[in-house]
Amino acid sequence: MTTVAIDRGVPGPVRVKICGLRTATDVAAAVEAGARYLGFVFFPKSPRHLEIAAARDLAIEVPPGVAKVALTVNASDAELAAICDSVPLDMLQLHGSESPERVVEIRRRFGLPVMKAVGVAEAADLPKIAEYEAVADQILLDAKAPKGAVLPGGNGLAFDWRLIAGRSWEKPWMLAGGLTPANVGEAIRLTGARQVDVSSGVESAPGVKDPDRIRAFLAATKG
């Protein structure tokens, strides 16, 4: 298992997670561009969903030092066990409505660091961050999905970054939601994020990663 290098506010390069990778070409492009996290989606409703065998084939080729993250949505213990037993992972990303108690249970049962996604649309959503920060290893701040949306993330939507400007948390956190090569630099400047996550923002079509956009995104995080 890779030791996950996490940012604790120390100045340095912004760490990038490319999520929703589906092919060996995707993985190679992300690694070559300098991504520090690779996300594999296990959610059948998503155009980025992977079967477990396919994810395993991709994950075993990831070089040391790049963290392999499984994104799940309200997954059962049986579903998580099937993923963890087959895919060499470094972290679980919980992107559903999992409670703080469920986060604790998953960390204990599966022995992997957990990143919990928290949807943000307005100031009233911010107190939830502290609730999950108390139990998760990292927090992912994402745009809250619109009411009735099929996907909890990966919708290409951003939230008002001014809501978290000047804020900091004890645990490492990652900014997500509507990030693209064109706006990620501004997002970093406004929020002070040292970690960012992108999926649809580096695609040519839903679920189809674009190597040129991946390279452009990584370049844009460097200022």
Tab-separated table of C-alpha atoms in Angstrom:
chain	number	residue	atom	x	y	z
A	1	MET	CA	0.000	0.000	0.000
A	2	THR	CA	1.299	3.442	-0.929
A	3	THR	CA	1.892	5.884	1.888
A	4	VAL	CA	-0.469	8.744	1.088
A	5	ALA	CA	1.383	12.048	1.185
A	6	ILE	CA	-1.028	14.606	2.551
A	7	ASP	CA	-0.786	18.366	2.639
A	8	ARG	CA	-1.038	20.054	6.039
A	9	GLY	CA	-0.743	23.635	4.853
A	10	VAL	CA	2.997	23.524	4.190
A	11	PRO	CA	3.849	25.629	1.116
A	12	GLY	CA	4.663	23.551	-1.921
A	13	PRO	CA	3.129	22.217	-5.100
A	14	VAL	CA	-0.632	21.826	-5.143
A	15	ARG	CA	-1.525	18.156	-5.110
A	16	VAL	CA	-3.945	17.094	-7.831
A	17	LYS	CA	-6.429	14.238	-7.912
A	18	ILE	CA	-7.726	13.141	-11.307
A	19	CYS	CA	-10.950	11.243	-10.705
A	20	GLY	CA	-13.022	8.960	-12.879
A	21	LEU	CA	-10.165	7.305	-14.768
A	22	ARG	CA	-11.314	4.400	-16.929
A	23	THR	CA	-8.485	3.381	-19.249
A	24	ALA	CA	-4.754	2.715	-19.159
A	25	THR	CA	-4.307	5.805	-21.339
A	26	ASP	CA	-6.145	7.893	-18.727
A	27	VAL	CA	-3.911	6.576	-15.960
A	28	ALA	CA	-0.719	7.136	-17.937
A	29	ALA	CA	-1.715	10.702	-18.827
A	30	ALA	CA	-2.539	11.550	-15.201
A	31	VAL	CA	0.665	10.039	-13.840
A	32	GLU	CA	2.873	11.644	-16.482
A	33	ALA	CA	1.285	15.049	-15.841
A	34	GLY	CA	2.099	14.779	-12.148
A	35	ALA	CA	-1.175	13.818	-10.444
A	36	ARG	CA	-0.688	12.653	-6.870
A	37	TYR	CA	-4.046	10.871	-6.534
A	38	LEU	CA	-5.948	8.746	-9.066
A	39	GLY	CA	-9.656	8.182	-8.511
A	40	PHE	CA	-11.600	5.105	-9.633
A	41	VAL	CA	-15.387	5.343	-9.491
A	42	PHE	CA	-17.536	2.456	-8.273
A	43	PHE	CA	-21.035	3.801	-8.835
A	44	PRO	CA	-23.096	2.226	-11.645
A	45	LYS	CA	-25.102	5.393	-12.354
A	46	SER	CA	-21.928	7.292	-13.252
A	47	PRO	CA	-20.483	7.366	-16.792
A	48	ARG	CA	-17.134	6.891	-15.050
A	49	HIS	CA	-18.112	3.644	-13.317
A	50	LEU	CA	-15.622	0.792	-13.397
A	51	GLU	CA	-16.141	-2.892	-12.846
A	52	ILE	CA	-13.899	-4.254	-10.121
A	53	ALA	CA	-11.755	-6.369	-12.445
A	54	ALA	CA	-11.099	-3.408	-14.726
A	55	ALA	CA	-10.167	-1.208	-11.782
A	56	ARG	CA	-7.770	-3.839	-10.497
A	57	ASP	CA	-6.020	-4.023	-13.852
A	58	LEU	CA	-5.540	-0.255	-13.843
A	59	ALA	CA	-4.538	0.044	-10.202
A	60	ILE	CA	-1.773	-2.549	-10.301
A	61	GLU	CA	0.023	-0.489	-12.958
A	62	VAL	CA	0.043	2.724	-10.918
A	63	PRO	CA	3.598	3.566	-9.820
A	64	PRO	CA	4.557	3.911	-6.150
A	65	GLY	CA	3.959	7.328	-4.672
A	66	VAL	CA	0.667	7.908	-6.489
A	67	ALA	CA	-2.347	7.218	-4.280
A	68	LYS	CA	-5.152	5.024	-5.613
A	69	VAL	CA	-8.576	6.138	-4.393
A	70	ALA	CA	-11.888	4.280	-4.659
A	71	LEU	CA	-14.936	6.553	-4.893
A	72	THR	CA	-18.103	4.923	-3.581
A	73	VAL	CA	-21.611	6.186	-2.848
A	74	ASN	CA	-23.438	4.766	0.159
A	75	ALA	CA	-21.773	1.414	-0.444
A	76	SER	CA	-22.575	-1.581	1.751
A	77	ASP	CA	-19.934	-3.508	3.656
A	78	ALA	CA	-20.218	-6.307	1.108
A	79	GLU	CA	-19.648	-3.902	-1.783
A	80	LEU	CA	-16.685	-2.279	-0.073
A	81	ALA	CA	-15.196	-5.658	0.789
A	82	ALA	CA	-15.457	-6.807	-2.830
A	83	ILE	CA	-13.599	-3.688	-3.966
A	84	CYS	CA	-10.943	-3.752	-1.250
A	85	ASP	CA	-10.283	-7.472	-1.623
A	86	SER	CA	-9.488	-7.128	-5.339
A	87	VAL	CA	-8.158	-3.629	-5.964
A	88	PRO	CA	-4.896	-2.428	-4.371
A	89	LEU	CA	-6.072	0.818	-2.793
A	90	ASP	CA	-4.635	3.571	-0.618
A	91	MET	CA	-7.824	5.426	0.286
A	92	LEU	CA	-11.612	5.222	0.243
A	93	GLN	CA	-13.608	8.271	-0.846
A	94	LEU	CA	-17.163	8.336	0.479
A	95	HIS	CA	-19.290	10.514	-1.761
A	96	GLY	CA	-22.788	9.729	-0.571
A	97	SER	CA	-24.855	10.545	2.492
A	98	GLU	CA	-22.719	8.451	4.832
A	99	SER	CA	-23.070	9.614	8.443
A	100	PRO	CA	-20.091	10.387	10.683
A	101	GLU	CA	-20.810	7.112	12.461
A	102	ARG	CA	-20.632	5.256	9.157
A	103	VAL	CA	-17.288	6.887	8.379
A	104	VAL	CA	-15.918	5.610	11.695
A	105	GLU	CA	-17.246	2.122	10.985
A	106	ILE	CA	-15.712	1.986	7.505
A	107	ARG	CA	-12.311	3.202	8.727
A	108	ARG	CA	-12.318	0.549	11.436
A	109	ARG	CA	-13.568	-2.299	9.278
A	110	PHE	CA	-11.408	-1.749	6.196
A	111	GLY	CA	-8.261	-0.208	7.653
A	112	LEU	CA	-7.844	2.438	4.959
A	113	PRO	CA	-7.765	6.238	5.221
A	114	VAL	CA	-11.128	7.751	4.398
A	115	MET	CA	-11.831	10.949	2.490
A	116	LYS	CA	-15.388	12.185	3.048
A	117	ALA	CA	-17.034	14.457	0.498
A	118	VAL	CA	-19.097	17.335	1.874
A	119	GLY	CA	-21.448	19.156	-0.486
A	120	VAL	CA	-21.369	22.956	-0.292
A	121	ALA	CA	-23.876	25.383	-1.772
A	122	GLU	CA	-24.311	27.992	0.963
A	123	ALA	CA	-22.905	29.046	4.315
A	124	ALA	CA	-25.387	26.791	6.116
A	125	ASP	CA	-23.560	23.766	4.686
A	126	LEU	CA	-20.222	24.631	6.307
A	127	PRO	CA	-20.880	23.275	9.837
A	128	LYS	CA	-21.011	19.758	8.379
A	129	ILE	CA	-17.322	20.041	7.580
A	130	ALA	CA	-16.412	19.979	11.282
A	131	GLU	CA	-18.634	16.957	11.882
A	132	TYR	CA	-16.804	14.921	9.268
A	133	GLU	CA	-13.388	16.371	9.986
A	134	ALA	CA	-13.642	14.792	13.433
A	135	VAL	CA	-13.877	11.275	11.975
A	136	ALA	CA	-12.342	11.286	8.467
A	137	ASP	CA	-8.706	11.455	7.397
A	138	GLN	CA	-9.370	14.036	4.700
A	139	ILE	CA	-12.298	16.204	3.608
A	140	LEU	CA	-13.331	16.861	0.020
A	141	LEU	CA	-15.315	20.069	-0.423
A	142	ASP	CA	-17.499	19.648	-3.496
A	143	ALA	CA	-20.374	21.546	-5.018
A	144	LYS	CA	-23.623	20.194	-3.621
A	145	ALA	CA	-25.511	18.284	-6.280
A	146	PRO	CA	-28.749	19.908	-7.479
A	147	LYS	CA	-31.956	18.508	-6.042
A	148	GLY	CA	-32.915	15.388	-7.963
A	149	ALA	CA	-29.483	14.956	-9.554
A	150	VAL	CA	-28.488	11.385	-10.387
A	151	LEU	CA	-24.817	11.953	-9.521
A	152	PRO	CA	-23.610	13.262	-6.143
A	153	GLY	CA	-20.531	14.740	-7.855
A	154	GLY	CA	-18.900	15.042	-11.237
A	155	ASN	CA	-21.626	17.365	-12.444
A	156	GLY	CA	-19.274	20.119	-13.575
A	157	LEU	CA	-20.719	22.567	-11.056
A	158	ALA	CA	-18.772	24.924	-8.796
A	159	PHE	CA	-19.832	26.504	-5.526
A	160	ASP	CA	-19.052	30.046	-4.444
A	161	TRP	CA	-15.416	29.714	-3.399
A	162	ARG	CA	-15.713	32.905	-1.323
A	163	LEU	CA	-17.653	30.823	1.219
A	164	ILE	CA	-14.412	29.160	2.325
A	165	ALA	CA	-11.945	31.972	1.613
A	166	GLY	CA	-9.649	32.447	4.595
A	167	ARG	CA	-10.870	29.308	6.347
A	168	SER	CA	-8.664	26.444	7.420
A	169	TRP	CA	-9.175	23.046	8.978
A	170	GLU	CA	-7.039	20.716	11.060
A	171	LYS	CA	-7.361	17.818	8.643
A	172	PRO	CA	-6.113	17.936	5.045
A	173	TRP	CA	-8.807	19.035	2.624
A	174	MET	CA	-9.320	19.018	-1.108
A	175	LEU	CA	-11.310	21.402	-3.321
A	176	ALA	CA	-13.603	19.960	-6.000
A	177	GLY	CA	-16.573	20.981	-8.108
A	178	GLY	CA	-16.526	22.555	-11.531
A	179	LEU	CA	-12.763	22.954	-11.700
A	180	THR	CA	-11.198	23.288	-15.163
A	181	PRO	CA	-7.824	24.297	-16.594
A	182	ALA	CA	-9.302	27.794	-17.040
A	183	ASN	CA	-10.452	28.391	-13.455
A	184	VAL	CA	-8.376	26.205	-11.142
A	185	GLY	CA	-5.712	28.866	-10.680
A	186	GLU	CA	-8.312	31.382	-9.482
A	187	ALA	CA	-9.905	28.737	-7.244
A	188	ILE	CA	-6.565	28.070	-5.585
A	189	ARG	CA	-5.915	31.791	-5.137
A	190	LEU	CA	-9.304	32.461	-3.542
A	191	THR	CA	-9.471	29.437	-1.248
A	192	GLY	CA	-5.846	28.672	-0.450
A	193	ALA	CA	-6.456	25.041	-1.405
A	194	ARG	CA	-3.331	22.902	-1.482
A	195	GLN	CA	-5.184	19.934	-2.976
A	196	VAL	CA	-7.678	19.940	-5.854
A	197	ASP	CA	-9.828	17.286	-7.494
A	198	VAL	CA	-11.053	17.258	-11.098
A	199	SER	CA	-13.136	14.869	-13.173
A	200	SER	CA	-15.496	16.357	-15.767
A	201	GLY	CA	-13.233	19.388	-16.165
A	202	VAL	CA	-10.633	17.310	-18.013
A	203	GLU	CA	-13.043	15.403	-20.252
A	204	SER	CA	-14.041	15.730	-23.896
A	205	ALA	CA	-17.329	13.907	-23.151
A	206	PRO	CA	-18.810	12.383	-19.980
A	207	GLY	CA	-16.401	9.670	-18.835
A	208	VAL	CA	-13.883	10.351	-21.625
A	209	LYS	CA	-10.675	11.875	-20.305
A	210	ASP	CA	-8.656	14.199	-22.545
A	211	PRO	CA	-4.854	13.908	-22.030
A	212	ASP	CA	-4.306	17.472	-23.262
A	213	ARG	CA	-6.801	18.833	-20.741
A	214	ILE	CA	-5.215	16.782	-17.980
A	215	ARG	CA	-1.818	18.295	-18.784
A	216	ALA	CA	-3.309	21.771	-18.984
A	217	PHE	CA	-5.017	21.346	-15.638
A	218	LEU	CA	-1.829	20.262	-13.881
A	219	ALA	CA	0.061	23.134	-15.489
A	220	ALA	CA	-2.570	25.626	-14.328
A	221	THR	CA	-2.186	24.554	-10.694
A	222	LYS	CA	1.441	25.652	-10.790
A	223	GLY	CA	0.497	29.300	-11.353
